Amino acid sequence: MYGTKLSTGSRGSTSTKSKKPTKPTGRVPSTPTELALLASTEIRSSSEPRHFGMAKVLNAEIYAKKQRREEDGRGFETNVQDERFKALHDEYEYAIGLSNPYFRKTKAMTRLPDERRKRLKDKVRVLADQRNARRHAAAADAKPRDAGGDSELKRLVQSVKRKTGDAGSTGVRGAKTQKR
């Protein structure tokens, strides 16, 4: 059956070929006990599930990414009072729109509009205080003028009388009008 003699064609000559040595594959044949361990279901650990669920694996990966992201951001605080944010706080062209669909709510992004509101509130308060101070100063200055204001009023009345004329004999410019 597996002889070393091979017959070739019609000539009837025979030749002997030697078998080529096999190359080592590096694979060690498994023993029957190892195969039994692989095939048995009783040896599985209780924590390993019987069926594979891809959704659970994906959820675990997403959770792990979130945990890493949170750990990376710990200890970092945005300094919203930095001068580089001045345009965001003071100029309306650079105001952050919370209703914009591209707005992503994060801790830093919520602190920036809060700081803007705080600064605007302080600015309004300062302007109101300045306005009240000017009003009080104007009211304080107006009281002493009232005592001397009578003489100014008298001069104004005399000026109007002169321009209109005492008995209507003089016009606005002081010229006499003729009756026809």
CSV table of C-alpha atoms in Angstrom, one decimal, residues 16-145:
chain,number,residue,atom,x,y,z
A,16,THR,CA,12.6,4.9,-5.3
A,17,LYS,CA,12.0,8.3,-3.7
A,18,SER,CA,12.7,9.1,-0.2
A,19,LYS,CA,10.2,10.9,1.9
A,20,LYS,CA,11.0,14.5,2.7
A,21,PRO,CA,11.6,15.3,6.3
A,22,THR,CA,8.6,17.2,7.8
A,23,LYS,CA,9.1,20.7,9.1
A,24,PRO,CA,8.5,21.2,12.8
A,25,THR,CA,5.3,23.3,13.2
A,26,GLY,CA,5.8,24.2,16.8
A,27,ARG,CA,2.4,22.7,17.7
A,28,VAL,CA,2.4,20.3,20.5
A,29,PRO,CA,-0.4,17.7,20.3
A,30,SER,CA,-3.0,18.0,23.0
A,31,THR,CA,-3.4,15.3,25.5
A,32,PRO,CA,-6.8,13.7,26.1
A,33,THR,CA,-7.1,15.3,29.5
A,34,GLU,CA,-6.6,18.7,28.1
A,35,LEU,CA,-9.3,18.1,25.5
A,36,ALA,CA,-11.7,16.9,28.2
A,37,LEU,CA,-11.1,20.1,30.2
A,38,LEU,CA,-11.9,22.2,27.2
A,39,ALA,CA,-15.1,20.3,26.4
A,40,SER,CA,-16.4,20.1,29.9
A,41,THR,CA,-18.9,22.7,31.1
A,42,GLU,CA,-18.7,21.9,34.8
A,43,ILE,CA,-15.4,23.5,35.4
A,44,ARG,CA,-16.4,27.0,34.3
A,45,SER,CA,-16.3,29.7,36.9
A,46,SER,CA,-19.5,30.9,38.3
A,47,SER,CA,-18.8,34.5,37.5
A,48,GLU,CA,-18.3,33.8,33.7
A,49,PRO,CA,-21.6,34.0,31.8
A,50,ARG,CA,-22.7,31.1,29.7
A,51,HIS,CA,-23.8,33.3,26.8
A,52,PHE,CA,-22.0,36.2,25.4
A,53,GLY,CA,-23.8,39.5,25.3
A,54,MET,CA,-22.3,42.3,23.1
A,55,ALA,CA,-24.6,45.0,24.6
A,56,LYS,CA,-23.2,44.4,28.1
A,57,VAL,CA,-19.6,44.5,26.8
A,58,LEU,CA,-20.3,47.9,25.0
A,59,ASN,CA,-21.9,49.4,28.1
A,60,ALA,CA,-19.0,48.3,30.2
A,61,GLU,CA,-16.6,49.9,27.8
A,62,ILE,CA,-18.6,53.2,27.7
A,63,TYR,CA,-18.7,53.3,31.5
A,64,ALA,CA,-14.9,52.7,31.7
A,65,LYS,CA,-14.3,55.6,29.3
A,66,LYS,CA,-16.5,57.9,31.3
A,67,GLN,CA,-14.6,56.9,34.5
A,68,ARG,CA,-11.3,57.7,32.8
A,69,ARG,CA,-12.6,61.0,31.5
A,70,GLU,CA,-13.8,62.0,35.0
A,71,GLU,CA,-10.5,61.0,36.5
A,72,ASP,CA,-8.6,63.0,33.9
A,73,GLY,CA,-10.6,66.2,34.7
A,74,ARG,CA,-10.3,66.0,38.4
A,75,GLY,CA,-8.3,68.7,40.0
A,76,PHE,CA,-8.7,71.1,37.1
A,77,GLU,CA,-10.7,74.3,37.7
A,78,THR,CA,-11.4,76.9,35.1
A,79,ASN,CA,-10.4,80.3,36.3
A,80,VAL,CA,-13.4,82.3,35.0
A,81,GLN,CA,-11.9,85.6,36.4
A,82,ASP,CA,-8.9,85.3,34.1
A,83,GLU,CA,-8.4,88.4,31.8
A,84,ARG,CA,-8.5,86.1,28.7
A,85,PHE,CA,-12.2,85.7,29.3
A,86,LYS,CA,-12.9,89.4,29.6
A,87,ALA,CA,-14.5,89.6,26.1
A,88,LEU,CA,-16.9,86.8,27.1
A,89,HIS,CA,-18.0,88.7,30.2
A,90,ASP,CA,-18.1,92.3,28.9
A,91,GLU,CA,-19.1,92.2,25.3
A,92,TYR,CA,-22.5,91.0,24.2
A,93,GLU,CA,-21.1,89.7,20.8
A,94,TYR,CA,-19.3,87.0,22.6
A,95,ALA,CA,-22.0,85.9,25.0
A,96,ILE,CA,-22.5,82.2,25.3
A,97,GLY,CA,-25.9,81.1,24.1
A,98,LEU,CA,-27.3,78.4,26.4
A,99,SER,CA,-30.0,77.6,23.9
A,100,ASN,CA,-27.6,77.1,21.0
A,101,PRO,CA,-27.7,73.4,19.8
A,102,TYR,CA,-23.9,73.3,19.8
A,103,PHE,CA,-23.7,74.2,23.5
A,104,ARG,CA,-22.5,71.4,25.7
A,105,LYS,CA,-23.3,71.7,29.4
A,106,THR,CA,-20.2,71.1,31.4
A,107,LYS,CA,-19.0,72.5,34.7
A,108,ALA,CA,-16.7,75.0,33.1
A,109,MET,CA,-19.3,76.1,30.5
A,110,THR,CA,-22.0,76.7,33.2
A,111,ARG,CA,-19.5,78.7,35.3
A,112,LEU,CA,-18.8,81.1,32.4
A,113,PRO,CA,-22.4,82.4,32.0
A,114,ASP,CA,-22.8,82.5,35.8
A,115,GLU,CA,-19.7,84.7,36.0
A,116,ARG,CA,-21.1,86.9,33.3
A,117,ARG,CA,-24.4,87.3,35.1
A,118,LYS,CA,-22.6,88.1,38.3
A,119,ARG,CA,-20.4,90.8,36.6
A,120,LEU,CA,-23.5,92.4,34.9
A,121,LYS,CA,-25.3,92.4,38.2
A,122,ASP,CA,-22.4,94.1,39.9
A,123,LYS,CA,-22.0,96.6,37.0
A,124,VAL,CA,-25.7,97.6,37.3
A,125,ARG,CA,-25.4,98.0,41.0
A,126,VAL,CA,-22.4,100.3,40.6
A,127,LEU,CA,-24.1,102.4,38.0
A,128,ALA,CA,-27.2,102.7,40.2
A,129,ASP,CA,-25.1,103.8,43.1
A,130,GLN,CA,-23.3,106.4,40.9
A,131,ARG,CA,-26.7,107.7,39.6
A,132,ASN,CA,-28.0,108.0,43.2
A,133,ALA,CA,-24.9,109.8,44.3
A,134,ARG,CA,-25.2,112.3,41.5
A,135,ARG,CA,-28.9,112.9,42.3
A,136,HIS,CA,-28.1,113.5,46.0
A,137,ALA,CA,-25.3,115.9,45.0
A,138,ALA,CA,-27.6,117.7,42.6
A,139,ALA,CA,-30.3,118.0,45.3
A,140,ALA,CA,-27.7,119.3,47.8
A,141,ASP,CA,-26.5,121.9,45.3
A,142,ALA,CA,-30.1,123.0,44.4
A,143,LYS,CA,-31.1,124.0,48.0
A,144,PRO,CA,-28.6,127.0,48.4
A,145,ARG,CA,-29.6,128.3,45.0
